[in-house]
Amino acid sequence: MKQLTLAAALTLLAAPLLAGQCPADIAAIDAALAAGTELSEADLATVQELRDEGQSLHDAGDHDASVQTLAEAKSMLGI
C-alpha cells in the first residue's frame, strides 16, 4: 500500500514539472525560428505546425503529449 501511495504522489508531483517544461520548449523553438534556420520551407511549416500543436496540447493540459510534440520540433531545428 505504501508503494502505491508513493507512486501516486510522484505521479501527481511530476505533472506540474512537465507543465513548466512546455513554455520553455516553446520559447526555445520561437527563438530558433527568429534567429533563422537553413530548413526548407516545407520543414519550417512542419516545425511551426508542431510548435502550434504543442502549444494547444499544453493549453489543454496534455503535457506529456505537448513535450513529445515540442521535442520533435526541437529535433528538426537541431536544438
PDB file of N, CA, C and O in Angstrom:
ATOM      1  N   MET A   1       0.825  -1.194   0.000  1.00  0.00           N
ATOM      2  CA  MET A   1       0.000   0.000   0.000  1.00  0.00           C
ATOM      3  C   MET A   1       0.871   1.261   0.000  1.00  0.00           C
ATOM      4  O   MET A   1       0.540   2.232  -0.657  1.00  0.00           O
ATOM      5  N   LYS A   2       1.994   1.184   0.748  1.00  0.00           N
ATOM      6  CA  LYS A   2       2.889   2.338   0.783  1.00  0.00           C
ATOM      7  C   LYS A   2       3.444   2.643  -0.606  1.00  0.00           C
ATOM      8  O   LYS A   2       3.577   3.794  -0.984  1.00  0.00           O
ATOM      9  N   GLN A   3       3.774   1.580  -1.351  1.00  0.00           N
ATOM     10  CA  GLN A   3       4.333   1.776  -2.678  1.00  0.00           C
ATOM     11  C   GLN A   3       3.317   2.405  -3.618  1.00  0.00           C
ATOM     12  O   GLN A   3       3.659   3.266  -4.431  1.00  0.00           O
ATOM     13  N   LEU A   4       2.076   1.993  -3.499  1.00  0.00           N
ATOM     14  CA  LEU A   4       1.032   2.564  -4.334  1.00  0.00           C
ATOM     15  C   LEU A   4       0.825   4.035  -4.017  1.00  0.00           C
ATOM     16  O   LEU A   4       0.699   4.865  -4.918  1.00  0.00           O
ATOM     17  N   THR A   5       0.834   4.365  -2.745  1.00  0.00           N
ATOM     18  CA  THR A   5       0.680   5.757  -2.323  1.00  0.00           C
ATOM     19  C   THR A   5       1.851   6.591  -2.814  1.00  0.00           C
ATOM     20  O   THR A   5       1.667   7.707  -3.306  1.00  0.00           O
ATOM     21  N   LEU A   6       3.045   6.055  -2.689  1.00  0.00           N
ATOM     22  CA  LEU A   6       4.238   6.763  -3.155  1.00  0.00           C
ATOM     23  C   LEU A   6       4.193   6.973  -4.663  1.00  0.00           C
ATOM     24  O   LEU A   6       4.498   8.066  -5.158  1.00  0.00           O
ATOM     25  N   ALA A   7       3.808   5.958  -5.400  1.00  0.00           N
ATOM     26  CA  ALA A   7       3.708   6.075  -6.854  1.00  0.00           C
ATOM     27  C   ALA A   7       2.677   7.128  -7.256  1.00  0.00           C
ATOM     28  O   ALA A   7       2.916   7.927  -8.168  1.00  0.00           O
ATOM     29  N   ALA A   8       1.556   7.150  -6.576  1.00  0.00           N
ATOM     30  CA  ALA A   8       0.521   8.146  -6.870  1.00  0.00           C
ATOM     31  C   ALA A   8       1.025   9.556  -6.566  1.00  0.00           C
ATOM     32  O   ALA A   8       0.802  10.494  -7.335  1.00  0.00           O
ATOM     33  N   ALA A   9       1.722   9.708  -5.458  1.00  0.00           N
ATOM     34  CA  ALA A   9       2.251  11.024  -5.083  1.00  0.00           C
ATOM     35  C   ALA A   9       3.277  11.509  -6.104  1.00  0.00           C
ATOM     36  O   ALA A   9       3.269  12.681  -6.503  1.00  0.00           O
ATOM     37  N   LEU A  10       4.160  10.620  -6.537  1.00  0.00           N
ATOM     38  CA  LEU A  10       5.164  11.013  -7.527  1.00  0.00           C
ATOM     39  C   LEU A  10       4.527  11.391  -8.861  1.00  0.00           C
ATOM     40  O   LEU A  10       4.978  12.322  -9.532  1.00  0.00           O
ATOM     41  N   THR A  11       3.488  10.684  -9.237  1.00  0.00           N
ATOM     42  CA  THR A  11       2.778  10.996 -10.470  1.00  0.00           C
ATOM     43  C   THR A  11       2.151  12.383 -10.394  1.00  0.00           C
ATOM     44  O   THR A  11       2.231  13.168 -11.339  1.00  0.00           O
ATOM     45  N   LEU A  12       1.546  12.688  -9.282  1.00  0.00           N
ATOM     46  CA  LEU A  12       0.912  14.000  -9.117  1.00  0.00           C
ATOM     47  C   LEU A  12       1.937  15.118  -9.087  1.00  0.00           C
ATOM     48  O   LEU A  12       1.674  16.222  -9.569  1.00  0.00           O
ATOM     49  N   LEU A  13       3.105  14.842  -8.545  1.00  0.00           N
ATOM     50  CA  LEU A  13       4.152  15.862  -8.493  1.00  0.00           C
ATOM     51  C   LEU A  13       4.829  16.065  -9.841  1.00  0.00           C
ATOM     52  O   LEU A  13       5.346  17.141 -10.119  1.00  0.00           O
ATOM     53  N   ALA A  14       4.838  15.048 -10.681  1.00  0.00           N
ATOM     54  CA  ALA A  14       5.507  15.143 -11.977  1.00  0.00           C
ATOM     55  C   ALA A  14       4.736  16.011 -12.968  1.00  0.00           C
ATOM     56  O   ALA A  14       5.337  16.670 -13.817  1.00  0.00           O
ATOM     57  N   ALA A  15       3.430  16.035 -12.880  1.00  0.00           N
ATOM     58  CA  ALA A  15       2.619  16.798 -13.841  1.00  0.00           C
ATOM     59  C   ALA A  15       2.975  18.277 -13.866  1.00  0.00           C
ATOM     60  O   ALA A  15       3.165  18.845 -14.949  1.00  0.00           O
ATOM     61  N   PRO A  16       3.102  18.951 -12.721  1.00  0.00           N
ATOM     62  CA  PRO A  16       3.483  20.369 -12.785  1.00  0.00           C
ATOM     63  C   PRO A  16       4.875  20.588 -13.364  1.00  0.00           C
ATOM     64  O   PRO A  16       5.130  21.608 -14.007  1.00  0.00           O
ATOM     65  N   LEU A  17       5.777  19.632 -13.162  1.00  0.00           N
ATOM     66  CA  LEU A  17       7.109  19.769 -13.739  1.00  0.00           C
ATOM     67  C   LEU A  17       7.052  19.749 -15.254  1.00  0.00           C
ATOM     68  O   LEU A  17       7.714  20.530 -15.925  1.00  0.00           O
ATOM     69  N   LEU A  18       6.269  18.842 -15.811  1.00  0.00           N
ATOM     70  CA  LEU A  18       6.112  18.785 -17.261  1.00  0.00           C
ATOM     71  C   LEU A  18       5.409  20.035 -17.773  1.00  0.00           C
ATOM     72  O   LEU A  18       5.723  20.537 -18.842  1.00  0.00           O
ATOM     73  N   ALA A  19       4.444  20.533 -17.014  1.00  0.00           N
ATOM     74  CA  ALA A  19       3.711  21.735 -17.423  1.00  0.00           C
ATOM     75  C   ALA A  19       4.658  22.919 -17.551  1.00  0.00           C
ATOM     76  O   ALA A  19       4.503  23.762 -18.423  1.00  0.00           O
ATOM     77  N   GLY A  20       5.675  22.970 -16.683  1.00  0.00           N
ATOM     78  CA  GLY A  20       6.636  24.060 -16.734  1.00  0.00           C
ATOM     79  C   GLY A  20       7.622  23.927 -17.872  1.00  0.00           C
ATOM     80  O   GLY A  20       8.223  24.902 -18.305  1.00  0.00           O
ATOM     81  N   GLN A  21       7.805  22.720 -18.377  1.00  0.00           N
ATOM     82  CA  GLN A  21       8.749  22.495 -19.465  1.00  0.00           C
ATOM     83  C   GLN A  21       8.200  22.990 -20.798  1.00  0.00           C
ATOM     84  O   GLN A  21       8.950  23.460 -21.643  1.00  0.00           O
ATOM     85  N   CYS A  22       6.899  22.897 -20.973  1.00  0.00           N
ATOM     86  CA  CYS A  22       6.287  23.260 -22.254  1.00  0.00           C
ATOM     87  C   CYS A  22       6.593  24.708 -22.659  1.00  0.00           C
ATOM     88  O   CYS A  22       7.057  24.933 -23.782  1.00  0.00           O
ATOM     89  N   PRO A  23       6.349  25.695 -21.785  1.00  0.00           N
ATOM     90  CA  PRO A  23       6.643  27.076 -22.186  1.00  0.00           C
ATOM     91  C   PRO A  23       8.117  27.296 -22.513  1.00  0.00           C
ATOM     92  O   PRO A  23       8.443  28.066 -23.433  1.00  0.00           O
ATOM     93  N   ALA A  24       9.009  26.622 -21.801  1.00  0.00           N
ATOM     94  CA  ALA A  24      10.440  26.761 -22.096  1.00  0.00           C
ATOM     95  C   ALA A  24      10.763  26.187 -23.468  1.00  0.00           C
ATOM     96  O   ALA A  24      11.552  26.763 -24.224  1.00  0.00           O
ATOM     97  N   ASP A  25      10.161  25.047 -23.796  1.00  0.00           N
ATOM     98  CA  ASP A  25      10.372  24.453 -25.117  1.00  0.00           C
ATOM     99  C   ASP A  25       9.821  25.351 -26.219  1.00  0.00           C
ATOM    100  O   ASP A  25      10.456  25.541 -27.260  1.00  0.00           O
ATOM    101  N   ILE A  26       8.638  25.904 -26.003  1.00  0.00           N
ATOM    102  CA  ILE A  26       8.025  26.803 -26.985  1.00  0.00           C
ATOM    103  C   ILE A  26       8.912  28.031 -27.195  1.00  0.00           C
ATOM    104  O   ILE A  26       9.153  28.453 -28.333  1.00  0.00           O
ATOM    105  N   ALA A  27       9.430  28.583 -26.100  1.00  0.00           N
ATOM    106  CA  ALA A  27      10.306  29.749 -26.204  1.00  0.00           C
ATOM    107  C   ALA A  27      11.581  29.413 -26.962  1.00  0.00           C
ATOM    108  O   ALA A  27      12.065  30.223 -27.774  1.00  0.00           O
ATOM    109  N   ALA A  28      12.132  28.226 -26.740  1.00  0.00           N
ATOM    110  CA  ALA A  28      13.347  27.820 -27.447  1.00  0.00           C
ATOM    111  C   ALA A  28      13.080  27.670 -28.945  1.00  0.00           C
ATOM    112  O   ALA A  28      13.907  28.076 -29.773  1.00  0.00           O
ATOM    113  N   ILE A  29      11.943  27.113 -29.290  1.00  0.00           N
ATOM    114  CA  ILE A  29      11.571  26.965 -30.701  1.00  0.00           C
ATOM    115  C   ILE A  29      11.383  28.339 -31.333  1.00  0.00           C
ATOM    116  O   ILE A  29      11.900  28.604 -32.425  1.00  0.00           O
ATOM    117  N   ASP A  30      10.665  29.214 -30.653  1.00  0.00           N
ATOM    118  CA  ASP A  30      10.439  30.569 -31.177  1.00  0.00           C
ATOM    119  C   ASP A  30      11.763  31.311 -31.382  1.00  0.00           C
ATOM    120  O   ASP A  30      11.944  31.996 -32.394  1.00  0.00           O
ATOM    121  N   ALA A  31      12.690  31.166 -30.425  1.00  0.00           N
ATOM    122  CA  ALA A  31      13.992  31.837 -30.545  1.00  0.00           C
ATOM    123  C   ALA A  31      14.779  31.291 -31.730  1.00  0.00           C
ATOM    124  O   ALA A  31      15.403  32.059 -32.470  1.00  0.00           O
ATOM    125  N   ALA A  32      14.739  29.979 -31.921  1.00  0.00           N
ATOM    126  CA  ALA A  32      15.455  29.377 -33.048  1.00  0.00           C
ATOM    127  C   ALA A  32      14.860  29.827 -34.384  1.00  0.00           C
ATOM    128  O   ALA A  32      15.587  30.095 -35.337  1.00  0.00           O
ATOM    129  N   LEU A  33      13.547  29.909 -34.441  1.00  0.00           N
ATOM    130  CA  LEU A  33      12.900  30.371 -35.670  1.00  0.00           C
ATOM    131  C   LEU A  33      13.230  31.842 -35.947  1.00  0.00           C
ATOM    132  O   LEU A  33      13.480  32.215 -37.092  1.00  0.00           O
ATOM    133  N   ALA A  34      13.255  32.653 -34.897  1.00  0.00           N
ATOM    134  CA  ALA A  34      13.561  34.074 -35.058  1.00  0.00           C
ATOM    135  C   ALA A  34      15.015  34.289 -35.484  1.00  0.00           C
ATOM    136  O   ALA A  34      15.311  35.227 -36.230  1.00  0.00           O
ATOM    137  N   ALA A  35      15.907  33.417 -35.021  1.00  0.00           N
ATOM    138  CA  ALA A  35      17.327  33.544 -35.356  1.00  0.00           C
ATOM    139  C   ALA A  35      17.608  33.122 -36.790  1.00  0.00           C
ATOM    140  O   ALA A  35      18.644  33.468 -37.354  1.00  0.00           O
ATOM    141  N   GLY A  36      16.688  32.387 -37.375  1.00  0.00           N
ATOM    142  CA  GLY A  36      16.866  31.920 -38.744  1.00  0.00           C
ATOM    143  C   GLY A  36      17.401  30.501 -38.769  1.00  0.00           C
ATOM    144  O   GLY A  36      18.077  30.066 -37.844  1.00  0.00           O
ATOM    145  N   THR A  37      17.078  29.826 -39.828  1.00  0.00           N
ATOM    146  CA  THR A  37      17.471  28.436 -39.970  1.00  0.00           C
ATOM    147  C   THR A  37      17.626  28.108 -41.445  1.00  0.00           C
ATOM    148  O   THR A  37      17.126  28.839 -42.302  1.00  0.00           O
ATOM    149  N   GLU A  38      18.323  27.037 -41.729  1.00  0.00           N
ATOM    150  CA  GLU A  38      18.535  26.618 -43.107  1.00  0.00           C
ATOM    151  C   GLU A  38      17.529  25.565 -43.549  1.00  0.00           C
ATOM    152  O   GLU A  38      17.698  24.953 -44.606  1.00  0.00           O
ATOM    153  N   LEU A  39      16.472  25.358 -42.771  1.00  0.00           N
ATOM    154  CA  LEU A  39      15.449  24.380 -43.136  1.00  0.00           C
ATOM    155  C   LEU A  39      14.684  24.832 -44.372  1.00  0.00           C
ATOM    156  O   LEU A  39      14.552  26.038 -44.626  1.00  0.00           O
ATOM    157  N   SER A  40      14.188  23.873 -45.103  1.00  0.00           N
ATOM    158  CA  SER A  40      13.357  24.191 -46.268  1.00  0.00           C
ATOM    159  C   SER A  40      12.038  24.799 -45.798  1.00  0.00           C
ATOM    160  O   SER A  40      11.675  24.699 -44.618  1.00  0.00           O
ATOM    161  N   GLU A  41      11.332  25.404 -46.724  1.00  0.00           N
ATOM    162  CA  GLU A  41      10.028  25.991 -46.387  1.00  0.00           C
ATOM    163  C   GLU A  41       9.064  24.923 -45.864  1.00  0.00           C
ATOM    164  O   GLU A  41       8.305  25.170 -44.937  1.00  0.00           O
ATOM    165  N   ALA A  42       9.113  23.734 -46.449  1.00  0.00           N
ATOM    166  CA  ALA A  42       8.235  22.644 -46.010  1.00  0.00           C
ATOM    167  C   ALA A  42       8.578  22.220 -44.588  1.00  0.00           C
ATOM    168  O   ALA A  42       7.677  22.010 -43.768  1.00  0.00           O
ATOM    169  N   ASP A  43       9.878  22.116 -44.291  1.00  0.00           N
ATOM    170  CA  ASP A  43      10.280  21.739 -42.943  1.00  0.00           C
ATOM    171  C   ASP A  43       9.937  22.844 -41.934  1.00  0.00           C
ATOM    172  O   ASP A  43       9.538  22.558 -40.809  1.00  0.00           O
ATOM    173  N   LEU A  44      10.110  24.088 -42.340  1.00  0.00           N
ATOM    174  CA  LEU A  44       9.728  25.197 -41.460  1.00  0.00           C
ATOM    175  C   LEU A  44       8.231  25.159 -41.157  1.00  0.00           C
ATOM    176  O   LEU A  44       7.819  25.410 -40.015  1.00  0.00           O
ATOM    177  N   ALA A  45       7.442  24.847 -42.160  1.00  0.00           N
ATOM    178  CA  ALA A  45       5.998  24.746 -41.950  1.00  0.00           C
ATOM    179  C   ALA A  45       5.676  23.608 -40.982  1.00  0.00           C
ATOM    180  O   ALA A  45       4.813  23.756 -40.105  1.00  0.00           O
ATOM    181  N   THR A  46       6.389  22.499 -41.114  1.00  0.00           N
ATOM    182  CA  THR A  46       6.183  21.372 -40.203  1.00  0.00           C
ATOM    183  C   THR A  46       6.564  21.750 -38.780  1.00  0.00           C
ATOM    184  O   THR A  46       5.840  21.443 -37.825  1.00  0.00           O
ATOM    185  N   VAL A  47       7.690  22.431 -38.620  1.00  0.00           N
ATOM    186  CA  VAL A  47       8.122  22.878 -37.291  1.00  0.00           C
ATOM    187  C   VAL A  47       7.068  23.795 -36.687  1.00  0.00           C
ATOM    188  O   VAL A  47       6.716  23.662 -35.505  1.00  0.00           O
ATOM    189  N   GLN A  48       6.555  24.722 -37.469  1.00  0.00           N
ATOM    190  CA  GLN A  48       5.544  25.663 -36.964  1.00  0.00           C
ATOM    191  C   GLN A  48       4.277  24.915 -36.567  1.00  0.00           C
ATOM    192  O   GLN A  48       3.666  25.233 -35.536  1.00  0.00           O
ATOM    193  N   GLU A  49       3.872  23.932 -37.365  1.00  0.00           N
ATOM    194  CA  GLU A  49       2.686  23.132 -37.028  1.00  0.00           C
ATOM    195  C   GLU A  49       2.896  22.357 -35.733  1.00  0.00           C
ATOM    196  O   GLU A  49       1.998  22.301 -34.886  1.00  0.00           O
ATOM    197  N   LEU A  50       4.082  21.766 -35.569  1.00  0.00           N
ATOM    198  CA  LEU A  50       4.385  21.031 -34.347  1.00  0.00           C
ATOM    199  C   LEU A  50       4.412  21.968 -33.147  1.00  0.00           C
ATOM    200  O   LEU A  50       3.913  21.633 -32.069  1.00  0.00           O
ATOM    201  N   ARG A  51       4.968  23.154 -33.322  1.00  0.00           N
ATOM    202  CA  ARG A  51       5.018  24.142 -32.247  1.00  0.00           C
ATOM    203  C   ARG A  51       3.603  24.534 -31.831  1.00  0.00           C
ATOM    204  O   ARG A  51       3.262  24.594 -30.652  1.00  0.00           O
ATOM    205  N   ASP A  52       2.761  24.810 -32.816  1.00  0.00           N
ATOM    206  CA  ASP A  52       1.382  25.211 -32.526  1.00  0.00           C
ATOM    207  C   ASP A  52       0.597  24.073 -31.878  1.00  0.00           C
ATOM    208  O   ASP A  52      -0.195  24.300 -30.956  1.00  0.00           O
ATOM    209  N   GLU A  53       0.825  22.841 -32.350  1.00  0.00           N
ATOM    210  CA  GLU A  53       0.154  21.682 -31.756  1.00  0.00           C
ATOM    211  C   GLU A  53       0.611  21.494 -30.306  1.00  0.00           C
ATOM    212  O   GLU A  53      -0.195  21.209 -29.415  1.00  0.00           O
ATOM    213  N   GLY A  54       1.912  21.667 -30.071  1.00  0.00           N
ATOM    214  CA  GLY A  54       2.437  21.567 -28.707  1.00  0.00           C
ATOM    215  C   GLY A  54       1.830  22.606 -27.794  1.00  0.00           C
ATOM    216  O   GLY A  54       1.488  22.314 -26.640  1.00  0.00           O
ATOM    217  N   GLN A  55       1.666  23.818 -28.305  1.00  0.00           N
ATOM    218  CA  GLN A  55       1.023  24.884 -27.525  1.00  0.00           C
ATOM    219  C   GLN A  55      -0.415  24.514 -27.195  1.00  0.00           C
ATOM    220  O   GLN A  55      -0.862  24.669 -26.059  1.00  0.00           O
ATOM    221  N   SER A  56      -1.138  24.003 -28.178  1.00  0.00           N
ATOM    222  CA  SER A  56      -2.534  23.610 -27.965  1.00  0.00           C
ATOM    223  C   SER A  56      -2.649  22.480 -26.943  1.00  0.00           C
ATOM    224  O   SER A  56      -3.526  22.500 -26.079  1.00  0.00           O
ATOM    225  N   LEU A  57      -1.759  21.496 -27.057  1.00  0.00           N
ATOM    226  CA  LEU A  57      -1.773  20.380 -26.107  1.00  0.00           C
ATOM    227  C   LEU A  57      -1.461  20.876 -24.696  1.00  0.00           C
ATOM    228  O   LEU A  57      -2.085  20.440 -23.722  1.00  0.00           O
ATOM    229  N   HIS A  58      -0.507  21.782 -24.580  1.00  0.00           N
ATOM    230  CA  HIS A  58      -0.175  22.374 -23.280  1.00  0.00           C
ATOM    231  C   HIS A  58      -1.384  23.100 -22.701  1.00  0.00           C
ATOM    232  O   HIS A  58      -1.730  22.913 -21.534  1.00  0.00           O
ATOM    233  N   ASP A  59      -2.015  23.907 -23.534  1.00  0.00           N
ATOM    234  CA  ASP A  59      -3.184  24.667 -23.077  1.00  0.00           C
ATOM    235  C   ASP A  59      -4.325  23.747 -22.646  1.00  0.00           C
ATOM    236  O   ASP A  59      -5.092  24.093 -21.742  1.00  0.00           O
ATOM    237  N   ALA A  60      -4.415  22.577 -23.285  1.00  0.00           N
ATOM    238  CA  ALA A  60      -5.463  21.606 -22.954  1.00  0.00           C
ATOM    239  C   ALA A  60      -5.094  20.753 -21.741  1.00  0.00           C
ATOM    240  O   ALA A  60      -5.915  19.968 -21.275  1.00  0.00           O
ATOM    241  N   GLY A  61      -3.863  20.898 -21.253  1.00  0.00           N
ATOM    242  CA  GLY A  61      -3.438  20.155 -20.080  1.00  0.00           C
ATOM    243  C   GLY A  61      -2.786  18.822 -20.372  1.00  0.00           C
ATOM    244  O   GLY A  61      -2.472  18.072 -19.455  1.00  0.00           O
ATOM    245  N   ASP A  62      -2.552  18.506 -21.636  1.00  0.00           N
ATOM    246  CA  ASP A  62      -1.916  17.236 -22.006  1.00  0.00           C
ATOM    247  C   ASP A  62      -0.411  17.478 -22.160  1.00  0.00           C
ATOM    248  O   ASP A  62       0.124  17.554 -23.264  1.00  0.00           O
ATOM    249  N   HIS A  63       0.265  17.583 -21.032  1.00  0.00           N
ATOM    250  CA  HIS A  63       1.661  17.998 -21.036  1.00  0.00           C
ATOM    251  C   HIS A  63       2.602  16.918 -21.555  1.00  0.00           C
ATOM    252  O   HIS A  63       3.614  17.242 -22.177  1.00  0.00           O
ATOM    253  N   ASP A  64       2.281  15.653 -21.334  1.00  0.00           N
ATOM    254  CA  ASP A  64       3.124  14.583 -21.877  1.00  0.00           C
ATOM    255  C   ASP A  64       3.159  14.657 -23.402  1.00  0.00           C
ATOM    256  O   ASP A  64       4.234  14.624 -24.007  1.00  0.00           O
ATOM    257  N   ALA A  65       2.004  14.776 -24.007  1.00  0.00           N
ATOM    258  CA  ALA A  65       1.932  14.856 -25.471  1.00  0.00           C
ATOM    259  C   ALA A  65       2.563  16.152 -25.974  1.00  0.00           C
ATOM    260  O   ALA A  65       3.223  16.169 -27.018  1.00  0.00           O
ATOM    261  N   SER A  66       2.386  17.231 -25.217  1.00  0.00           N
ATOM    262  CA  SER A  66       2.972  18.506 -25.602  1.00  0.00           C
ATOM    263  C   SER A  66       4.492  18.415 -25.628  1.00  0.00           C
ATOM    264  O   SER A  66       5.136  18.840 -26.593  1.00  0.00           O
ATOM    265  N   VAL A  67       5.072  17.845 -24.578  1.00  0.00           N
ATOM    266  CA  VAL A  67       6.530  17.710 -24.505  1.00  0.00           C
ATOM    267  C   VAL A  67       7.045  16.863 -25.668  1.00  0.00           C
ATOM    268  O   VAL A  67       8.050  17.202 -26.292  1.00  0.00           O
ATOM    269  N   GLN A  68       6.353  15.780 -25.990  1.00  0.00           N
ATOM    270  CA  GLN A  68       6.777  14.922 -27.101  1.00  0.00           C
ATOM    271  C   GLN A  68       6.694  15.647 -28.435  1.00  0.00           C
ATOM    272  O   GLN A  68       7.599  15.556 -29.270  1.00  0.00           O
ATOM    273  N   THR A  69       5.612  16.369 -28.644  1.00  0.00           N
ATOM    274  CA  THR A  69       5.426  17.113 -29.896  1.00  0.00           C
ATOM    275  C   THR A  69       6.465  18.204 -30.037  1.00  0.00           C
ATOM    276  O   THR A  69       7.072  18.383 -31.103  1.00  0.00           O
ATOM    277  N   LEU A  70       6.702  18.951 -28.962  1.00  0.00           N
ATOM    278  CA  LEU A  70       7.681  20.023 -28.999  1.00  0.00           C
ATOM    279  C   LEU A  70       9.101  19.469 -29.161  1.00  0.00           C
ATOM    280  O   LEU A  70       9.928  20.091 -29.834  1.00  0.00           O
ATOM    281  N   ALA A  71       9.359  18.290 -28.622  1.00  0.00           N
ATOM    282  CA  ALA A  71      10.670  17.663 -28.786  1.00  0.00           C
ATOM    283  C   ALA A  71      10.935  17.333 -30.256  1.00  0.00           C
ATOM    284  O   ALA A  71      12.076  17.473 -30.736  1.00  0.00           O
ATOM    285  N   GLU A  72       9.902  16.942 -30.955  1.00  0.00           N
ATOM    286  CA  GLU A  72      10.060  16.655 -32.388  1.00  0.00           C
ATOM    287  C   GLU A  72      10.408  17.926 -33.150  1.00  0.00           C
ATOM    288  O   GLU A  72      11.298  17.920 -34.019  1.00  0.00           O
ATOM    289  N   ALA A  73       9.748  19.025 -32.818  1.00  0.00           N
ATOM    290  CA  ALA A  73      10.063  20.309 -33.470  1.00  0.00           C
ATOM    291  C   ALA A  73      11.477  20.750 -33.135  1.00  0.00           C
ATOM    292  O   ALA A  73      12.211  21.202 -34.016  1.00  0.00           O
ATOM    293  N   LYS A  74      11.864  20.594 -31.882  1.00  0.00           N
ATOM    294  CA  LYS A  74      13.224  20.973 -31.484  1.00  0.00           C
ATOM    295  C   LYS A  74      14.266  20.124 -32.208  1.00  0.00           C
ATOM    296  O   LYS A  74      15.314  20.632 -32.610  1.00  0.00           O
ATOM    297  N   SER A  75      13.970  18.851 -32.374  1.00  0.00           N
ATOM    298  CA  SER A  75      14.897  17.968 -33.079  1.00  0.00           C
ATOM    299  C   SER A  75      15.081  18.409 -34.521  1.00  0.00           C
ATOM    300  O   SER A  75      16.205  18.416 -35.040  1.00  0.00           O
ATOM    301  N   MET A  76      14.005  18.785 -35.163  1.00  0.00           N
ATOM    302  CA  MET A  76      14.089  19.261 -36.552  1.00  0.00           C
ATOM    303  C   MET A  76      14.943  20.530 -36.649  1.00  0.00           C
ATOM    304  O   MET A  76      15.623  20.749 -37.643  1.00  0.00           O
ATOM    305  N   LEU A  77      14.889  21.350 -35.585  1.00  0.00           N
ATOM    306  CA  LEU A  77      15.653  22.588 -35.563  1.00  0.00           C
ATOM    307  C   LEU A  77      17.095  22.375 -35.085  1.00  0.00           C
ATOM    308  O   LEU A  77      17.902  23.293 -35.141  1.00  0.00           O
ATOM    309  N   GLY A  78      17.374  21.192 -34.573  1.00  0.00           N
ATOM    310  CA  GLY A  78      18.704  20.912 -34.076  1.00  0.00           C
ATOM    311  C   GLY A  78      18.982  21.511 -32.718  1.00  0.00           C
ATOM    312  O   GLY A  78      20.134  21.805 -32.375  1.00  0.00           O
ATOM    313  N   ILE A  79      17.925  21.680 -31.930  1.00  0.00           N
ATOM    314  CA  ILE A  79      18.101  22.213 -30.568  1.00  0.00           C
ATOM    315  C   ILE A  79      17.632  21.214 -29.538  1.00  0.00           C
ATOM    316  O   ILE A  79      16.920  20.295 -29.818  1.00  0.00           O
TER     317      ILE A  79
END
